[in-house]
Every structure is written in structure tokens, then in C-alpha cells.
DNA sequence: AGATTTGTTCTATATTTTATATAACAAAAA
DNA sequence: TTTTTGTTATATAAAATATAGAACAAATCT
């Protein structure tokens, strides 16, 4: 699975890594139950620090996407996000400002929905 | 127009201010052509630094939402975001990771769309 | 015209976040 | 048993965030 990081991006490295790993899951490169590479080996592969990878993994765990087994490794464990769950709440908190921006740029409900559909399709066809 | 800032938020103050001002525009508190308060007066009202407000204003200008007239003030000037415009491109870049998160949380196209509709309605009924 | 307010620019400082670097530890895995 | 694992700790550096104060010229107000 290929991971691309851009040091010049607005997003910090650990965020980019989170995004790439989520992409990998959605594309099927990583499936439920799969082990993620160890923080040391992935850091070496990507040419970044171990702690940066570690931060990404723990953030993914906080988001309910992987499970970290102490002294062992990280496993893909997708959780269903119930409404009112902390995962769902955080998602809404992150989604709001982006929608605000879309609306101030003149996009309506229909336009936003078609954009969302377009982007969703890039990762998963249903 | 009431503006609420949370120093403990994950979002920096200047980002929160950007969001609140966008909300004000969408709710109709600020209309096309309206002047924004001066950076000094708004900073004083909110109990934050002048330069922080200034940063928010310039970011809003970069996003095509207001126009800053040198030595005069800031005016609401909503631009239509054409596809392929830098505004549209940035929006997509910000929207992608949020959608990735939604999908890894198990949400499908329909679920995401209904959430988007729900949030959009909070600001603007069409 | 004169006084005030405006955004702008500059320097300075402090805190937080991000990223890297080393080292050591105990538990798990090979 | 040797290696690898995540964890924890300390340390450093750079960037982002936020505040502070001062000075300037243009715009606005009285």
C-alpha cells in the first residue's frame, strides 16, 4: 500500500498519515482485522519519526477506526458510529465549518450534495 | 450580532472567528455590502488581540467572502465559487478528510447526505 | 482644518503544536 | 533466547498561535 506525504502541506504529517490510512481502509487495501505495520517499520519506510506514526495510530484509535493492543500492534477494527457517540459528535464538529465555507461560497444544498456524492465515489462505490 | 469564542476549543481563535462570521453571513446578520467592525473595535469587544482579528479578516478575504479596502475597512463581498477556482479547490481539499472520516465510521452516501442536509438547514432554509 | 480612526507594518515575547532524536523498559513474538 | 513490540521519558528545534506596543499614512469624522 502506497502512502504519500507532503511536508509542504497545510495538514501536519500525522494528519496526512491518518487520511492516507483511512483511504487505504476504504479502498480495501486494509481490511477489518488486518494488522497495521509497526510504528518503527512504517516510520522507517516513510522517512519520518516513530512518534509521529504513533501519534497517528492513537488518533485513529480515538476515532474508533483501529484498535491498539499494548506491546503487540494495531488492528483495523471499524466501529459503527452511533448518533450521539463521541465519534459522531466529533465528525459533526469537523463537518460544520466546511459546510459553512461551502455555503458562503454560494453553494446550495443540491450542489453540496452532488459534490459529496462525487467525492464519496472516489473511495467507495455502493 | 453575538460572537462566542472558546479558548479551550481544538480550533484556534482566529478560525473560530472565521466560522462565527460565516455563520453571521448565512443567518443574515451580515449582508452583502455590510461593513465589518474595525479590527480594533471587534478585538476590544471580544477581548482578544487586534492582530488575531486581522488574521481572520485576511483569511476571509483569501476565501472570497469579504473584501478589505486598505485604510478603510472590510466589506462583505460574496463571490460565486466557480469549479476549478482556488476557492472551490480549497473547499474540496478540506472536505475530503472529513468525508473519509465519515465513511470509515460506517456512514454511507445516503447517511452522509442526510447529515449534510440537516446541518445545512441550521443555517439556511431553501 | 484638525482630530480621530483606519488598516498596515514592525519588533518582541510567550505558549502551544508539531516533529525529531535517543534511550530505556517490560511484554510479546519469533 | 533473541528480536521486535508499544510505552515512557527527556531533550531539542521549528512552526503556528496569540498577545503587546509602537509608528505610519490614508481615510473618515467633526
Short mmCIF file of C-alpha atoms (C1' of nucleotides) in Angstrom, two decimals:
data_model
loop_
_atom_site.label_atom_id
_atom_site.label_comp_id
_atom_site.label_asym_id
_atom_site.label_seq_id
_atom_site.Cartn_x
_atom_site.Cartn_y
_atom_site.Cartn_z
CA UNK A 1 0.00 0.00 0.00
CA UNK A 2 1.45 3.27 -1.18
CA UNK A 3 1.50 6.25 1.18
CA UNK A 4 2.34 9.75 0.02
CA UNK A 5 3.26 12.54 2.43
CA UNK A 6 3.78 16.18 1.54
CA UNK A 7 5.96 18.12 4.00
CA UNK A 8 4.70 21.39 2.46
CA UNK A 9 1.02 20.61 3.01
CA UNK A 10 -1.25 22.69 5.23
CA UNK A 11 -2.01 19.45 7.06
CA UNK A 12 0.62 18.22 9.56
CA UNK A 13 2.33 14.94 8.71
CA UNK A 14 0.46 12.92 11.35
CA UNK A 15 -2.86 14.16 9.90
CA UNK A 16 -1.84 13.27 6.37
CA UNK A 17 -0.92 9.80 7.53
CA UNK A 18 -4.32 9.42 9.21
CA UNK A 19 -6.02 10.40 5.94
CA UNK A 20 -3.91 8.01 3.88
CA UNK A 21 -4.62 5.12 6.21
CA UNK A 22 -8.34 5.87 6.12
CA UNK A 23 -8.12 5.88 2.33
CA UNK A 24 -6.38 2.52 2.47
CA UNK A 25 -9.22 1.13 4.56
CA UNK A 26 -11.90 2.49 2.24
CA UNK A 27 -10.14 1.27 -0.87
CA UNK A 28 -9.81 -2.17 0.66
CA UNK A 29 -6.02 -2.20 0.98
CA UNK A 30 -6.63 -2.59 4.69
CA UNK A 31 -9.47 -4.79 5.84
CA UNK A 32 -11.16 -5.43 9.17
CA UNK A 33 -8.76 -7.48 11.27
CA UNK A 34 -5.64 -6.54 9.32
CA UNK A 35 -2.55 -5.57 11.27
CA UNK A 36 -1.02 -2.18 10.61
CA UNK A 37 2.76 -2.04 10.21
CA UNK A 38 4.68 -1.44 13.42
CA UNK A 39 5.29 2.21 14.23
CA UNK A 40 9.01 1.67 13.78
CA UNK A 41 8.86 -0.02 10.39
CA UNK A 42 6.30 2.39 8.94
CA UNK A 43 8.29 5.36 10.22
CA UNK A 44 11.40 3.94 8.55
CA UNK A 45 9.53 3.33 5.28
CA UNK A 46 8.12 6.86 5.22
CA UNK A 47 11.30 8.51 6.45
CA UNK A 48 9.59 10.09 9.43
CA UNK A 49 9.82 9.76 13.19
CA UNK A 50 8.42 6.83 15.15
CA UNK A 51 6.50 9.13 17.46
CA UNK A 52 4.76 10.80 14.54
CA UNK A 53 3.41 7.45 13.38
CA UNK A 54 2.50 6.63 16.96
CA UNK A 55 0.50 9.83 17.21
CA UNK A 56 -1.42 8.95 14.04
CA UNK A 57 -2.22 5.46 15.35
CA UNK A 58 -3.52 6.76 18.66
CA UNK A 59 -5.61 9.37 16.91
CA UNK A 60 -7.08 6.63 14.71
CA UNK A 61 -7.86 4.62 17.83
CA UNK A 62 -9.53 7.63 19.43
CA UNK A 63 -11.68 7.85 16.31
CA UNK A 64 -12.76 4.25 16.56
CA UNK A 65 -11.01 3.09 13.40
CA UNK A 66 -8.24 0.87 14.74
CA UNK A 67 -7.53 -0.90 17.98
CA UNK A 68 -4.09 -0.82 19.60
CA UNK A 69 -3.11 -3.92 21.54
CA UNK A 70 -0.39 -2.95 24.06
CA UNK A 71 3.02 -4.44 23.33
CA UNK A 72 1.62 -6.12 20.26
CA UNK A 73 0.33 -3.94 17.46
CA UNK A 74 -2.54 -2.11 15.82
CA UNK A 75 -5.51 -3.84 14.18
CA UNK A 76 -8.20 -2.44 11.92
CA UNK A 77 -11.40 -2.54 13.97
CA UNK A 78 -14.11 -0.43 12.40
CA UNK A 79 -16.78 0.69 14.82
CA UNK A 80 -20.28 1.67 13.86
CA UNK A 81 -20.73 5.33 14.76
CA UNK A 82 -23.98 5.64 16.64
CA UNK A 83 -25.63 9.03 16.71
CA UNK A 84 -24.74 10.75 19.98
CA UNK A 85 -21.46 8.79 20.11
CA UNK A 86 -18.30 10.81 20.62
CA UNK A 87 -17.16 9.75 17.15
CA UNK A 88 -20.31 11.09 15.58
CA UNK A 89 -20.12 14.29 17.62
CA UNK A 90 -16.54 14.97 16.54
CA UNK A 91 -17.45 14.33 12.93
CA UNK A 92 -20.23 16.90 13.10
CA UNK A 93 -17.89 19.39 14.76
CA UNK A 94 -15.41 18.97 11.91
CA UNK A 95 -18.03 18.97 9.18
CA UNK A 96 -19.81 22.16 10.22
CA UNK A 97 -17.07 24.68 9.34
CA UNK A 98 -16.52 23.05 5.94
CA UNK A 99 -20.22 23.30 5.14
CA UNK A 100 -20.22 26.91 6.32
CA UNK A 101 -17.46 27.62 3.85
CA UNK A 102 -19.31 25.86 1.04
CA UNK A 103 -22.47 27.85 1.71
CA UNK A 104 -20.70 31.20 1.88
CA UNK A 105 -19.15 30.31 -1.47
CA UNK A 106 -22.67 30.25 -2.84
CA UNK A 107 -23.28 26.51 -2.93
CA UNK A 108 -26.78 25.27 -2.16
CA UNK A 109 -27.99 22.02 -0.70
CA UNK A 110 -28.15 20.33 -4.09
CA UNK A 111 -24.71 21.48 -5.15
CA UNK A 112 -23.13 20.38 -1.88
CA UNK A 113 -24.81 17.01 -2.06
CA UNK A 114 -23.59 16.35 -5.60
CA UNK A 115 -20.06 17.31 -4.56
CA UNK A 116 -20.27 14.97 -1.59
CA UNK A 117 -21.50 12.18 -3.84
CA UNK A 118 -18.66 12.80 -6.26
CA UNK A 119 -16.03 12.62 -3.53
CA UNK A 120 -17.59 9.60 -1.84
CA UNK A 121 -17.50 7.72 -5.12
CA UNK A 122 -13.74 8.20 -5.33
CA UNK A 123 -13.34 5.86 -2.42
CA UNK A 124 -16.30 3.56 -2.42
CA UNK A 125 -18.95 2.66 -4.91
CA UNK A 126 -22.19 1.42 -3.37
CA UNK B 1 -24.53 40.05 16.33
CA UNK B 2 -23.35 37.74 19.05
CA UNK B 3 -19.97 36.05 18.72
CA UNK B 4 -18.86 33.27 21.01
CA UNK B 5 -15.22 32.16 21.33
CA UNK B 6 -13.96 29.18 23.28
CA UNK B 7 -10.29 29.39 24.32
CA UNK B 8 -10.34 25.65 25.07
CA UNK B 9 -11.52 24.64 21.62
CA UNK B 10 -9.46 22.48 19.26
CA UNK B 11 -9.89 25.28 16.74
CA UNK B 12 -7.62 28.33 17.16
CA UNK B 13 -9.34 31.61 17.99
CA UNK B 14 -8.86 33.11 14.53
CA UNK B 15 -10.54 30.03 13.00
CA UNK B 16 -13.46 30.20 15.41
CA UNK B 17 -13.93 33.86 14.50
CA UNK B 18 -13.94 32.97 10.80
CA UNK B 19 -16.63 30.37 11.43
CA UNK B 20 -18.76 32.73 13.50
CA UNK B 21 -18.57 35.45 10.87
CA UNK B 22 -19.55 32.94 8.17
CA UNK B 23 -22.48 31.94 10.34
CA UNK B 24 -23.45 35.59 10.66
CA UNK B 25 -23.45 35.96 6.90
CA UNK B 26 -25.53 32.82 6.36
CA UNK B 27 -28.03 33.76 9.05
CA UNK B 28 -28.42 37.20 7.51
CA UNK B 29 -26.87 39.19 10.35
CA UNK B 30 -24.29 40.29 7.81
CA UNK B 31 -25.46 41.02 4.28
CA UNK B 32 -23.69 41.70 1.01
CA UNK B 33 -22.22 45.18 1.21
CA UNK B 34 -22.24 45.40 5.01
CA UNK B 35 -19.15 46.70 6.74
CA UNK B 36 -17.46 44.51 9.30
CA UNK B 37 -16.42 46.15 12.56
CA UNK B 38 -12.90 47.56 12.59
CA UNK B 39 -10.23 45.14 13.72
CA UNK B 40 -9.62 47.26 16.78
CA UNK B 41 -13.21 47.55 17.93
CA UNK B 42 -14.04 43.89 17.35
CA UNK B 43 -10.87 42.84 19.17
CA UNK B 44 -11.85 45.02 22.10
CA UNK B 45 -15.40 43.62 22.15
CA UNK B 46 -14.17 40.04 22.09
CA UNK B 47 -11.29 40.61 24.47
CA UNK B 48 -8.70 39.35 22.01
CA UNK B 49 -5.80 40.88 20.15
CA UNK B 50 -6.15 43.16 17.16
CA UNK B 51 -3.79 41.03 15.09
CA UNK B 52 -5.88 37.94 15.68
CA UNK B 53 -8.95 39.66 14.22
CA UNK B 54 -6.80 40.95 11.39
CA UNK B 55 -5.70 37.41 10.58
CA UNK B 56 -9.33 36.23 10.45
CA UNK B 57 -10.28 39.08 8.11
CA UNK B 58 -7.44 38.36 5.71
CA UNK B 59 -8.26 34.68 5.72
CA UNK B 60 -11.88 35.52 4.89
CA UNK B 61 -10.67 37.71 2.05
CA UNK B 62 -8.46 34.90 0.76
CA UNK B 63 -11.57 32.73 0.74
CA UNK B 64 -13.53 35.22 -1.32
CA UNK B 65 -16.03 36.09 1.40
CA UNK B 66 -15.12 39.67 2.25
CA UNK B 67 -13.15 42.42 0.61
CA UNK B 68 -10.67 44.56 2.54
CA UNK B 69 -10.33 48.16 1.41
CA UNK B 70 -6.93 49.47 2.56
CA UNK B 71 -7.13 52.21 5.20
CA UNK B 72 -10.89 51.93 5.19
CA UNK B 73 -12.44 48.65 6.28
CA UNK B 74 -13.80 45.23 5.39
CA UNK B 75 -16.96 44.69 3.36
CA UNK B 76 -18.99 41.53 2.80
CA UNK B 77 -18.50 40.63 -0.85
CA UNK B 78 -19.62 37.10 -1.57
CA UNK B 79 -18.05 35.59 -4.64
CA UNK B 80 -19.55 32.79 -6.67
CA UNK B 81 -17.18 29.84 -6.41
CA UNK B 82 -16.62 28.53 -9.91
CA UNK B 83 -15.50 24.96 -10.23
CA UNK B 84 -11.73 24.93 -10.75
CA UNK B 85 -11.46 28.20 -8.79
CA UNK B 86 -8.97 28.28 -5.96
CA UNK B 87 -11.86 28.70 -3.52
CA UNK B 88 -13.54 25.57 -4.80
CA UNK B 89 -10.26 23.65 -4.80
CA UNK B 90 -9.54 24.54 -1.18
CA UNK B 91 -13.05 23.55 -0.18
CA UNK B 92 -12.60 20.12 -1.74
CA UNK B 93 -9.23 19.73 -0.03
CA UNK B 94 -10.87 20.46 3.33
CA UNK B 95 -13.95 18.37 2.69
CA UNK B 96 -12.16 15.18 1.66
CA UNK B 97 -10.67 14.21 5.05
CA UNK B 98 -13.98 14.82 6.80
CA UNK B 99 -15.78 12.55 4.33
CA UNK B 100 -13.04 9.95 4.78
CA UNK B 101 -13.73 10.00 8.49
CA UNK B 102 -17.47 9.71 7.98
CA UNK B 103 -17.04 6.71 5.69
CA UNK B 104 -14.63 4.90 7.99
CA UNK B 105 -17.22 5.41 10.72
CA UNK B 106 -19.54 3.32 8.61
CA UNK B 107 -21.66 6.04 7.08
CA UNK B 108 -22.86 5.55 3.52
CA UNK B 109 -23.71 8.04 0.81
CA UNK B 110 -27.31 8.36 1.97
CA UNK B 111 -26.43 8.79 5.61
CA UNK B 112 -23.83 11.42 4.85
CA UNK B 113 -26.23 13.31 2.62
CA UNK B 114 -28.94 13.41 5.24
CA UNK B 115 -26.44 14.67 7.80
CA UNK B 116 -25.29 17.36 5.39
CA UNK B 117 -28.90 18.37 4.77
CA UNK B 118 -29.54 18.56 8.48
CA UNK B 119 -26.56 20.81 9.09
CA UNK B 120 -27.22 23.00 6.07
CA UNK B 121 -30.76 23.62 7.31
CA UNK B 122 -29.38 25.01 10.55
CA UNK B 123 -28.08 27.98 8.65
CA UNK B 124 -30.25 28.39 5.61
CA UNK B 125 -33.60 27.10 4.53
CA UNK B 126 -34.08 26.97 0.79
"C1'" DA C 1 -8.53 72.10 9.05
"C1'" DG C 2 -7.84 69.37 12.82
"C1'" DA C 3 -8.63 65.30 15.39
"C1'" DT C 4 -9.74 60.61 15.28
"C1'" DT C 5 -9.97 56.13 13.32
"C1'" DT C 6 -8.48 53.09 9.83
"C1'" DG C 7 -5.55 49.13 8.15
"C1'" DT C 8 -0.62 48.30 7.78
"C1'" DT C 9 3.88 47.26 9.25
"C1'" DC C 10 7.42 46.24 12.51
"C1'" DT C 11 9.57 44.24 16.57
"C1'" DA C 12 9.11 41.38 20.59
"C1'" DT C 13 7.65 37.84 23.58
"C1'" DA C 14 5.22 33.60 25.22
"C1'" DT C 15 2.75 29.41 24.62
"C1'" DT C 16 1.32 25.52 22.11
"C1'" DT C 17 1.75 22.34 18.44
"C1'" DT C 18 4.42 19.63 15.51
"C1'" DA C 19 8.46 16.81 14.58
"C1'" DT C 20 12.63 14.72 15.51
"C1'" DA C 21 16.21 12.29 18.35
"C1'" DT C 22 17.82 8.99 21.99
"C1'" DA C 23 17.34 5.98 25.46
"C1'" DA C 24 15.47 2.60 28.39
"C1'" DC C 25 11.80 -0.64 29.81
"C1'" DA C 26 8.82 -4.73 30.01
"C1'" DA C 27 5.86 -7.61 27.38
"C1'" DA C 28 5.00 -10.11 23.20
"C1'" DA C 29 6.60 -12.65 19.32
"C1'" DA C 30 9.93 -15.12 16.60
"C1'" DT D 1 16.67 -16.51 23.90
"C1'" DT D 2 16.90 -13.05 20.80
"C1'" DT D 3 14.30 -9.75 18.45
"C1'" DT D 4 10.53 -6.80 17.98
"C1'" DT D 5 6.73 -4.58 20.08
"C1'" DG D 6 4.46 -0.40 22.12
"C1'" DT D 7 5.40 2.62 26.01
"C1'" DT D 8 7.54 6.16 28.54
"C1'" DA D 9 10.81 9.73 29.44
"C1'" DT D 10 13.80 13.63 28.35
"C1'" DA D 11 15.53 16.89 25.06
"C1'" DT D 12 15.69 19.91 21.25
"C1'" DA D 13 14.05 22.62 17.28
"C1'" DA D 14 10.89 24.72 14.24
"C1'" DA D 15 6.40 26.40 13.18
"C1'" DA D 16 1.90 28.08 14.45
"C1'" DT D 17 -0.81 30.76 17.50
"C1'" DA D 18 -1.64 34.77 20.38
"C1'" DT D 19 -0.55 38.88 22.59
"C1'" DA D 20 1.68 43.56 23.16
"C1'" DG D 21 3.17 48.07 21.81
"C1'" DA D 22 4.58 51.41 18.66
"C1'" DA D 23 4.66 54.07 14.50
"C1'" DC D 24 2.90 55.38 9.85
"C1'" DA D 25 -0.02 57.25 6.24
"C1'" DA D 26 -4.52 57.26 4.38
"C1'" DA D 27 -9.37 57.69 5.22
"C1'" DT D 28 -13.05 59.45 7.89
"C1'" DC D 29 -15.30 62.37 11.15
"C1'" DT D 30 -16.35 66.73 13.46
#
